[in-house]
Amino acid sequence: MHLRRLKRIEGQVRGLERMVDEEKYCIDILTQISAVTSALKSVSLELLAEHMSHCVARAAQAGGQEAEDKIAEANQAIARLVKA
Amino acid sequence: MHLRRLKRIEGQVRGLERMVDEEKYCIDILTQISAVTSALKSVSLELLAEHMSHCVARAAQAGGQEAEDKIAEANQAIARLVKA
Amino acid sequence: MHLRRLKRIEGQVRGLERMVDEEKYCIDILTQISAVTSALKSVSLELLAEHMSHCVARAAQAGGQEAEDKIAEANQAIARLVKA
Amino acid sequence: MHLRRLKRIEGQVRGLERMVDEEKYCIDILTQISAVTSALKSVSLELLAEHMSHCVARAAQAGGQEAEDKIAEANQAIARLVKA
């Protein structure tokens, strides 16, 4: 499912290249870039949600250093997403 | 510690009100708003990191429905942060 | 009008301080922070739109170095907003 | 120049597809998505800056309805970027 969404995003980026190449109107290109950015954010939120439900939950259940490390790692990934 | 940061942010917002009231230069006001927004994001990332280390980790350790609920709730909060 | 919105945002930040002080549930605090961040973004987009319509438009009409400077300055402010 | 950056972004998205296909570690995929999102934002800020310097500046110089329309259109594009 992620793969299909990423393939569509790849197609959108190729569409952007065409628009730039054909010197399409700037604002239309910007609208399309905003759409791609939103699509990428959706994919990353889905991947993160899965990661939390599986990997982080399992590590937390095991406890100890592994749990702390996985949670710290997830927190860093969230910070990167929020700032990207 | 969060309280101190929020008090500083409150002071920055009051500074913004003064700037608007005194009709300060628009770009200077915008620069200051960007600073307040960044400060709020930092506070929220810290709060989220703590929530993950304590509340989510504890629920995951307990397992079951409680674990799933806490993780789903955290994922929704992350999505709101990313989109805010 | 901006002043009124900023005063409301100041009130929301004070509400956040109370929530932290009373150790309210983390997720509820995060939801409130996302609301404040969105409100600040709205104010900044309004201020920027006004700045464009008045200050940038006037400078562009005058032309020359002043026009270039105002547009460069606006572009930098937009970049700060997008990255904040 | 934009075309070259978009081609690199397309390559990064294809890299993401490979990572998903090979079931690479979630956090590494997220890091890469954050990089692509940042790269897209940079391209859009550059395109917008050029649009402001050429199209918006020219319309503002001409004045009248055309100037107002171009500025309103730019403001809407900026809002989409900030919220994307």
mmCIF file of C-alpha atoms in Angstrom:
data_model
loop_
_atom_site.group_PDB
_atom_site.id
_atom_site.type_symbol
_atom_site.label_atom_id
_atom_site.label_comp_id
_atom_site.label_asym_id
_atom_site.label_seq_id
_atom_site.Cartn_x
_atom_site.Cartn_y
_atom_site.Cartn_z
ATOM 1 C CA MET A 1 0.000 0.000 0.000
ATOM 2 C CA HIS A 2 2.840 2.420 0.845
ATOM 3 C CA LEU A 3 4.540 1.306 -2.345
ATOM 4 C CA ARG A 4 1.509 2.216 -4.430
ATOM 5 C CA ARG A 5 1.297 5.661 -2.820
ATOM 6 C CA LEU A 6 4.999 6.265 -3.374
ATOM 7 C CA LYS A 7 4.676 5.274 -7.029
ATOM 8 C CA ARG A 8 1.906 7.815 -7.403
ATOM 9 C CA ILE A 9 4.108 10.433 -5.719
ATOM 10 C CA GLU A 10 6.923 9.540 -8.142
ATOM 11 C CA GLY A 11 4.465 10.126 -10.994
ATOM 12 C CA GLN A 12 3.526 13.503 -9.494
ATOM 13 C CA VAL A 13 7.201 14.507 -9.291
ATOM 14 C CA ARG A 14 7.657 13.532 -12.948
ATOM 15 C CA GLY A 15 4.600 15.676 -13.693
ATOM 16 C CA LEU A 16 6.368 18.553 -11.922
ATOM 17 C CA GLU A 17 9.433 18.070 -14.108
ATOM 18 C CA ARG A 18 7.261 18.273 -17.212
ATOM 19 C CA MET A 19 5.571 21.420 -15.914
ATOM 20 C CA VAL A 20 8.951 23.072 -15.289
ATOM 21 C CA ASP A 21 10.259 21.889 -18.669
ATOM 22 C CA GLU A 22 7.222 23.300 -20.487
ATOM 23 C CA GLU A 23 7.506 26.525 -18.466
ATOM 24 C CA LYS A 24 4.033 26.133 -17.019
ATOM 25 C CA TYR A 25 2.651 28.904 -14.834
ATOM 26 C CA CYS A 26 4.591 29.179 -11.585
ATOM 27 C CA ILE A 27 1.554 29.187 -9.297
ATOM 28 C CA ASP A 28 0.265 25.947 -10.862
ATOM 29 C CA ILE A 29 3.638 24.303 -10.213
ATOM 30 C CA LEU A 30 3.566 25.528 -6.597
ATOM 31 C CA THR A 31 0.055 24.131 -6.108
ATOM 32 C CA GLN A 32 1.255 20.770 -7.367
ATOM 33 C CA ILE A 33 4.346 20.831 -5.087
ATOM 34 C CA SER A 34 2.080 21.507 -2.090
ATOM 35 C CA ALA A 35 0.027 18.451 -3.072
ATOM 36 C CA VAL A 36 3.142 16.256 -3.268
ATOM 37 C CA THR A 37 4.398 17.539 0.093
ATOM 38 C CA SER A 38 1.033 16.734 1.713
ATOM 39 C CA ALA A 39 1.040 13.260 0.152
ATOM 40 C CA LEU A 40 4.548 12.600 1.510
ATOM 41 C CA LYS A 41 3.482 13.762 4.974
ATOM 42 C CA SER A 42 0.530 11.351 4.879
ATOM 43 C CA VAL A 43 2.792 8.443 3.971
ATOM 44 C CA SER A 44 5.217 9.333 6.741
ATOM 45 C CA LEU A 45 2.426 9.602 9.343
ATOM 46 C CA GLU A 46 1.148 6.163 8.312
ATOM 47 C CA LEU A 47 4.623 4.612 8.450
ATOM 48 C CA LEU A 48 5.207 6.189 11.850
ATOM 49 C CA ALA A 49 1.851 4.942 13.172
ATOM 50 C CA GLU A 50 2.730 1.393 12.102
ATOM 51 C CA HIS A 51 6.187 1.700 13.590
ATOM 52 C CA MET A 52 4.642 2.789 16.908
ATOM 53 C CA SER A 53 2.099 -0.055 16.922
ATOM 54 C CA HIS A 54 4.633 -2.753 16.145
ATOM 55 C CA CYS A 55 8.237 -1.913 16.774
ATOM 56 C CA VAL A 56 7.889 0.612 19.611
ATOM 57 C CA ALA A 57 5.100 -1.322 21.355
ATOM 58 C CA ARG A 58 7.132 -4.549 21.251
ATOM 59 C CA ALA A 59 10.271 -2.854 22.570
ATOM 60 C CA ALA A 60 8.296 -1.152 25.343
ATOM 61 C CA GLN A 61 6.830 -4.485 26.343
ATOM 62 C CA ALA A 62 10.298 -6.018 26.545
ATOM 63 C CA GLY A 63 11.367 -3.007 28.649
ATOM 64 C CA GLY A 64 14.901 -1.996 29.665
ATOM 65 C CA GLN A 65 17.440 -0.241 27.482
ATOM 66 C CA GLU A 66 15.914 -1.504 24.236
ATOM 67 C CA ALA A 67 12.604 0.171 25.148
ATOM 68 C CA GLU A 68 14.285 3.456 25.993
ATOM 69 C CA ASP A 69 16.329 3.401 22.795
ATOM 70 C CA LYS A 70 13.334 2.702 20.542
ATOM 71 C CA ILE A 71 11.307 5.472 22.149
ATOM 72 C CA ALA A 72 14.179 7.964 21.907
ATOM 73 C CA GLU A 73 14.616 7.001 18.247
ATOM 74 C CA ALA A 74 10.893 7.471 17.546
ATOM 75 C CA ASN A 75 10.955 10.870 19.264
ATOM 76 C CA GLN A 76 13.831 11.989 17.051
ATOM 77 C CA ALA A 77 11.992 10.837 13.925
ATOM 78 C CA ILE A 78 8.888 12.757 15.037
ATOM 79 C CA ALA A 79 10.957 15.913 15.586
ATOM 80 C CA ARG A 80 12.419 15.585 12.069
ATOM 81 C CA LEU A 81 8.919 15.170 10.610
ATOM 82 C CA VAL A 82 7.561 18.194 12.476
ATOM 83 C CA LYS A 83 10.485 20.345 11.312
ATOM 84 C CA ALA A 84 10.764 19.045 7.719
ATOM 85 C CA MET B 1 10.516 23.768 33.094
ATOM 86 C CA HIS B 2 7.633 23.694 30.582
ATOM 87 C CA LEU B 3 5.903 26.320 32.699
ATOM 88 C CA ARG B 4 8.893 28.633 32.484
ATOM 89 C CA ARG B 5 9.069 28.242 28.688
ATOM 90 C CA LEU B 6 5.347 28.895 28.333
ATOM 91 C CA LYS B 7 5.638 32.036 30.481
ATOM 92 C CA ARG B 8 8.383 33.260 28.170
ATOM 93 C CA ILE B 9 6.155 32.493 25.162
ATOM 94 C CA GLU B 10 3.315 34.437 26.831
ATOM 95 C CA GLY B 11 5.728 37.362 27.176
ATOM 96 C CA GLN B 12 6.635 37.066 23.489
ATOM 97 C CA VAL B 13 2.939 37.141 22.520
ATOM 98 C CA ARG B 14 2.459 40.282 24.636
ATOM 99 C CA GLY B 15 5.472 41.730 22.817
ATOM 100 C CA LEU B 16 3.683 40.963 19.533
ATOM 101 C CA GLU B 17 0.574 42.812 20.752
ATOM 102 C CA ARG B 18 2.736 45.854 21.567
ATOM 103 C CA MET B 19 4.369 45.696 18.124
ATOM 104 C CA VAL B 20 0.956 45.585 16.398
ATOM 105 C CA ASP B 21 -0.369 48.360 18.654
ATOM 106 C CA GLU B 22 2.621 50.596 17.871
ATOM 107 C CA GLU B 23 2.312 49.737 14.157
ATOM 108 C CA LYS B 24 5.804 48.320 13.994
ATOM 109 C CA TYR B 25 7.161 47.151 10.645
ATOM 110 C CA CYS B 26 5.246 44.135 9.354
ATOM 111 C CA ILE B 27 8.321 42.032 8.567
ATOM 112 C CA ASP B 28 9.651 42.485 12.106
ATOM 113 C CA ILE B 29 6.331 41.278 13.508
ATOM 114 C CA LEU B 30 6.418 38.250 11.170
ATOM 115 C CA THR B 31 9.961 37.396 12.276
ATOM 116 C CA GLN B 32 8.804 37.474 15.884
ATOM 117 C CA ILE B 33 5.753 35.285 15.129
ATOM 118 C CA SER B 34 8.044 32.698 13.477
ATOM 119 C CA ALA B 35 10.129 32.681 16.671
ATOM 120 C CA VAL B 36 7.049 32.098 18.858
ATOM 121 C CA THR B 37 5.820 29.308 16.553
ATOM 122 C CA SER B 38 9.220 27.580 16.750
ATOM 123 C CA ALA B 39 9.249 27.924 20.541
ATOM 124 C CA LEU B 40 5.770 26.342 20.764
ATOM 125 C CA LYS B 41 6.867 23.476 18.524
ATOM 126 C CA SER B 42 9.861 22.823 20.790
ATOM 127 C CA VAL B 43 7.628 22.706 23.867
ATOM 128 C CA SER B 44 5.232 20.319 22.160
ATOM 129 C CA LEU B 45 8.049 18.005 21.020
ATOM 130 C CA GLU B 46 9.370 17.893 24.594
ATOM 131 C CA LEU B 47 5.934 17.178 26.050
ATOM 132 C CA LEU B 48 5.369 14.468 23.460
ATOM 133 C CA ALA B 49 8.764 12.881 24.161
ATOM 134 C CA GLU B 50 7.936 12.725 27.876
ATOM 135 C CA HIS B 51 4.498 11.333 27.139
ATOM 136 C CA MET B 52 6.049 8.591 25.016
ATOM 137 C CA SER B 53 8.662 7.698 27.660
ATOM 138 C CA HIS B 54 6.165 7.508 30.496
ATOM 139 C CA CYS B 55 2.551 7.101 29.524
ATOM 140 C CA VAL B 56 2.895 5.251 26.211
ATOM 141 C CA ALA B 57 5.757 3.033 27.426
ATOM 142 C CA ARG B 58 3.769 2.053 30.552
ATOM 143 C CA ALA B 59 0.627 1.278 28.568
ATOM 144 C CA ALA B 60 2.607 -0.753 26.019
ATOM 145 C CA GLN B 61 4.148 -2.740 28.847
ATOM 146 C CA ALA B 62 0.698 -3.502 30.252
ATOM 147 C CA GLY B 63 -0.398 -4.547 26.748
ATOM 148 C CA GLY B 64 -3.915 -5.225 25.508
ATOM 149 C CA GLN B 65 -6.533 -2.660 24.593
ATOM 150 C CA GLU B 66 -5.031 0.044 26.825
ATOM 151 C CA ALA B 67 -1.732 -0.219 24.894
ATOM 152 C CA GLU B 68 -3.471 0.036 21.534
ATOM 153 C CA ASP B 69 -5.562 2.997 22.660
ATOM 154 C CA LYS B 70 -2.598 4.959 24.007
ATOM 155 C CA ILE B 71 -0.595 4.376 20.843
ATOM 156 C CA ALA B 72 -3.521 5.368 18.613
ATOM 157 C CA GLU B 73 -3.986 8.499 20.722
ATOM 158 C CA ALA B 74 -0.289 9.377 20.466
ATOM 159 C CA ASN B 75 -0.388 8.874 16.684
ATOM 160 C CA GLN B 76 -3.307 11.275 16.390
ATOM 161 C CA ALA B 77 -1.487 13.885 18.474
ATOM 162 C CA ILE B 78 1.601 13.516 16.252
ATOM 163 C CA ALA B 79 -0.538 13.994 13.114
ATOM 164 C CA ARG B 80 -2.029 17.193 14.594
ATOM 165 C CA LEU B 81 1.460 18.494 15.411
ATOM 166 C CA VAL B 82 2.779 17.735 11.937
ATOM 167 C CA LYS B 83 -0.195 19.488 10.322
ATOM 168 C CA ALA B 84 -0.497 22.452 12.716
ATOM 169 C CA MET C 1 -8.253 43.045 14.442
ATOM 170 C CA HIS C 2 -4.773 41.467 14.671
ATOM 171 C CA LEU C 3 -4.551 42.856 18.188
ATOM 172 C CA ARG C 4 -7.754 41.102 19.205
ATOM 173 C CA ARG C 5 -6.550 37.788 17.776
ATOM 174 C CA LEU C 6 -3.194 38.125 19.519
ATOM 175 C CA LYS C 7 -4.936 38.845 22.827
ATOM 176 C CA ARG C 8 -6.939 35.661 22.385
ATOM 177 C CA ILE C 9 -3.705 33.764 21.631
ATOM 178 C CA GLU C 10 -2.165 35.252 24.796
ATOM 179 C CA GLY C 11 -5.182 33.916 26.702
ATOM 180 C CA GLN C 12 -4.682 30.487 25.129
ATOM 181 C CA VAL C 13 -1.009 30.478 26.181
ATOM 182 C CA ARG C 14 -2.050 31.375 29.748
ATOM 183 C CA GLY C 15 -4.514 28.487 29.546
ATOM 184 C CA LEU C 16 -1.592 26.234 28.573
ATOM 185 C CA GLU C 17 0.367 27.402 31.629
ATOM 186 C CA ARG C 18 -2.575 26.520 33.855
ATOM 187 C CA MET C 19 -2.875 23.091 32.218
ATOM 188 C CA VAL C 20 0.836 22.390 32.801
ATOM 189 C CA ASP C 21 0.625 23.737 36.360
ATOM 190 C CA GLU C 22 -2.372 21.518 37.159
ATOM 191 C CA GLU C 23 -0.633 18.544 35.492
ATOM 192 C CA LYS C 24 -3.417 18.078 32.965
ATOM 193 C CA TYR C 25 -3.225 15.162 30.563
ATOM 194 C CA CYS C 26 -0.338 15.530 28.142
ATOM 195 C CA ILE C 27 -2.361 14.841 25.011
ATOM 196 C CA ASP C 28 -4.871 17.557 25.915
ATOM 197 C CA ILE C 29 -2.021 20.048 26.332
ATOM 198 C CA LEU C 30 -0.596 19.014 22.944
ATOM 199 C CA THR C 31 -3.992 19.473 21.276
ATOM 200 C CA GLN C 32 -4.170 22.976 22.711
ATOM 201 C CA ILE C 33 -0.615 23.806 21.554
ATOM 202 C CA SER C 34 -1.516 22.704 18.015
ATOM 203 C CA ALA C 35 -4.492 25.091 18.150
ATOM 204 C CA VAL C 36 -2.293 28.000 19.255
ATOM 205 C CA THR C 37 0.275 27.232 16.544
ATOM 206 C CA SER C 38 -2.473 27.212 13.887
ATOM 207 C CA ALA C 39 -3.861 30.508 15.203
ATOM 208 C CA LEU C 40 -0.398 32.103 15.032
ATOM 209 C CA LYS C 41 0.048 30.871 11.472
ATOM 210 C CA SER C 42 -3.279 32.425 10.479
ATOM 211 C CA VAL C 43 -2.271 35.780 11.954
ATOM 212 C CA SER C 44 1.064 35.669 10.166
ATOM 213 C CA LEU C 45 -0.560 34.802 6.811
ATOM 214 C CA GLU C 46 -2.930 37.755 7.222
ATOM 215 C CA LEU C 47 -0.128 40.139 8.141
ATOM 216 C CA LEU C 48 1.907 38.916 5.189
ATOM 217 C CA ALA C 49 -1.034 39.323 2.786
ATOM 218 C CA GLU C 50 -1.500 42.928 3.940
ATOM 219 C CA HIS C 51 2.209 43.583 3.657
ATOM 220 C CA MET C 52 2.161 42.281 0.080
ATOM 221 C CA SER C 53 -0.882 44.363 -0.895
ATOM 222 C CA HIS C 54 0.476 47.594 0.545
ATOM 223 C CA CYS C 55 4.177 47.730 1.147
ATOM 224 C CA VAL C 56 5.444 45.331 -1.530
ATOM 225 C CA ALA C 57 2.968 46.542 -4.170
ATOM 226 C CA ARG C 58 3.947 50.190 -3.539
ATOM 227 C CA ALA C 59 7.672 49.421 -3.709
ATOM 228 C CA ALA C 60 7.209 47.378 -6.899
ATOM 229 C CA GLN C 61 5.336 50.279 -8.444
ATOM 230 C CA ALA C 62 8.177 52.671 -7.592
ATOM 231 C CA GLY C 63 10.611 50.122 -9.090
ATOM 232 C CA GLY C 64 14.398 50.099 -8.858
ATOM 233 C CA GLN C 65 16.465 48.968 -5.892
ATOM 234 C CA GLU C 66 13.694 49.647 -3.372
ATOM 235 C CA ALA C 67 11.421 47.215 -5.230
ATOM 236 C CA GLU C 68 14.075 44.507 -5.340
ATOM 237 C CA ASP C 69 14.870 44.958 -1.659
ATOM 238 C CA LYS C 70 11.244 44.758 -0.534
ATOM 239 C CA ILE C 71 10.633 41.637 -2.592
ATOM 240 C CA ALA C 72 13.810 39.961 -1.309
ATOM 241 C CA GLU C 73 12.767 40.852 2.248
ATOM 242 C CA ALA C 74 9.274 39.403 1.724
ATOM 243 C CA ASN C 75 10.769 36.208 0.277
ATOM 244 C CA GLN C 76 12.954 35.783 3.344
ATOM 245 C CA ALA C 77 9.965 36.283 5.646
ATOM 246 C CA ILE C 78 7.999 33.670 3.670
ATOM 247 C CA ALA C 79 10.878 31.188 3.979
ATOM 248 C CA ARG C 80 10.980 31.745 7.763
ATOM 249 C CA LEU C 81 7.220 31.160 7.978
ATOM 250 C CA VAL C 82 7.376 27.976 5.914
ATOM 251 C CA LYS C 83 10.208 26.620 8.054
ATOM 252 C CA ALA C 84 8.947 27.795 11.492
ATOM 253 C CA MET D 1 18.194 24.301 -12.377
ATOM 254 C CA HIS D 2 14.757 23.480 -10.915
ATOM 255 C CA LEU D 3 14.547 20.597 -13.359
ATOM 256 C CA ARG D 4 17.792 19.133 -12.080
ATOM 257 C CA ARG D 5 16.612 19.385 -8.463
ATOM 258 C CA LEU D 6 13.291 17.766 -9.333
ATOM 259 C CA LYS D 7 15.066 14.920 -11.107
ATOM 260 C CA ARG D 8 17.119 14.338 -7.971
ATOM 261 C CA ILE D 9 13.902 14.376 -5.900
ATOM 262 C CA GLU D 10 12.371 11.827 -8.315
ATOM 263 C CA GLY D 11 15.438 9.648 -7.727
ATOM 264 C CA GLN D 12 14.972 10.000 -3.967
ATOM 265 C CA VAL D 13 11.314 8.932 -4.250
ATOM 266 C CA ARG D 14 12.384 5.877 -6.261
ATOM 267 C CA GLY D 15 14.907 5.178 -3.507
ATOM 268 C CA LEU D 16 12.003 5.308 -1.037
ATOM 269 C CA GLU D 17 10.061 2.758 -3.104
ATOM 270 C CA ARG D 18 13.055 0.432 -3.029
ATOM 271 C CA MET D 19 13.386 0.856 0.742
ATOM 272 C CA VAL D 20 9.702 0.004 1.251
ATOM 273 C CA ASP D 21 9.937 -2.910 -1.170
ATOM 274 C CA GLU D 22 12.984 -4.331 0.617
ATOM 275 C CA GLU D 23 11.264 -3.750 3.987
ATOM 276 C CA LYS D 24 14.032 -1.479 5.217
ATOM 277 C CA TYR D 25 13.871 -0.148 8.763
ATOM 278 C CA CYS D 26 10.939 2.211 9.223
ATOM 279 C CA ILE D 27 12.935 4.987 10.887
ATOM 280 C CA ASP D 28 15.409 5.059 7.985
ATOM 281 C CA ILE D 29 12.519 5.428 5.533
ATOM 282 C CA LEU D 30 11.069 8.264 7.638
ATOM 283 C CA THR D 31 14.424 10.044 7.704
ATOM 284 C CA GLN D 32 14.568 9.832 3.924
ATOM 285 C CA ILE D 33 10.980 11.120 3.552
ATOM 286 C CA SER D 34 11.863 14.129 5.740
ATOM 287 C CA ALA D 35 14.795 14.824 3.410
ATOM 288 C CA VAL D 36 12.555 14.698 0.320
ATOM 289 C CA THR D 37 9.970 16.964 1.973
ATOM 290 C CA SER D 38 12.675 19.516 2.813
ATOM 291 C CA ALA D 39 14.030 19.367 -0.731
ATOM 292 C CA LEU D 40 10.532 19.998 -2.160
ATOM 293 C CA LYS D 41 10.063 22.946 0.186
ATOM 294 C CA SER D 42 13.348 24.448 -0.996
ATOM 295 C CA VAL D 43 12.300 24.126 -4.636
ATOM 296 C CA SER D 44 8.934 25.732 -3.906
ATOM 297 C CA LEU D 45 10.537 28.647 -2.007
ATOM 298 C CA GLU D 46 12.863 29.261 -4.960
ATOM 299 C CA LEU D 47 10.031 29.111 -7.487
ATOM 300 C CA LEU D 48 7.971 31.471 -5.347
ATOM 301 C CA ALA D 49 10.872 33.918 -4.984
ATOM 302 C CA GLU D 50 11.294 34.023 -8.762
ATOM 303 C CA HIS D 51 7.562 34.436 -9.258
ATOM 304 C CA MET D 52 7.585 37.395 -6.853
ATOM 305 C CA SER D 53 10.567 39.048 -8.558
ATOM 306 C CA HIS D 54 9.184 38.697 -12.058
ATOM 307 C CA CYS D 55 5.470 38.117 -12.330
ATOM 308 C CA VAL D 56 4.233 39.844 -9.181
ATOM 309 C CA ALA D 57 6.650 42.777 -9.513
ATOM 310 C CA ARG D 58 5.618 43.350 -13.137
ATOM 311 C CA ALA D 59 1.905 43.182 -12.316
ATOM 312 C CA ALA D 60 2.355 45.539 -9.360
ATOM 313 C CA GLN D 61 4.154 48.003 -11.616
ATOM 314 C CA ALA D 62 1.290 47.894 -14.095
ATOM 315 C CA GLY D 63 -1.120 48.471 -11.192
ATOM 316 C CA GLY D 64 -4.892 48.157 -11.192
ATOM 317 C CA GLN D 65 -6.891 44.961 -11.050
ATOM 318 C CA GLU D 66 -4.102 42.858 -12.556
ATOM 319 C CA ALA D 67 -1.800 43.871 -9.682
ATOM 320 C CA GLU D 68 -4.412 43.031 -7.053
ATOM 321 C CA ASP D 69 -5.170 39.677 -8.659
ATOM 322 C CA LYS D 70 -1.524 38.621 -8.888
ATOM 323 C CA ILE D 71 -0.897 39.561 -5.277
ATOM 324 C CA ALA D 72 -4.019 37.750 -4.070
ATOM 325 C CA GLU D 73 -2.946 34.695 -6.069
ATOM 326 C CA ALA D 74 0.567 34.788 -4.584
ATOM 327 C CA ASN D 75 -0.896 35.091 -1.070
ATOM 328 C CA GLN D 76 -3.031 32.004 -1.638
ATOM 329 C CA ALA D 77 -0.016 30.047 -2.893
ATOM 330 C CA ILE D 78 1.966 31.106 0.192
ATOM 331 C CA ALA D 79 -0.873 29.954 2.476
ATOM 332 C CA ARG D 80 -0.922 26.547 0.738
ATOM 333 C CA LEU D 81 2.854 26.233 1.158
ATOM 334 C CA VAL D 82 2.731 27.151 4.848
ATOM 335 C CA LYS D 83 -0.050 24.638 5.479
ATOM 336 C CA ALA D 84 1.224 21.794 3.229
#
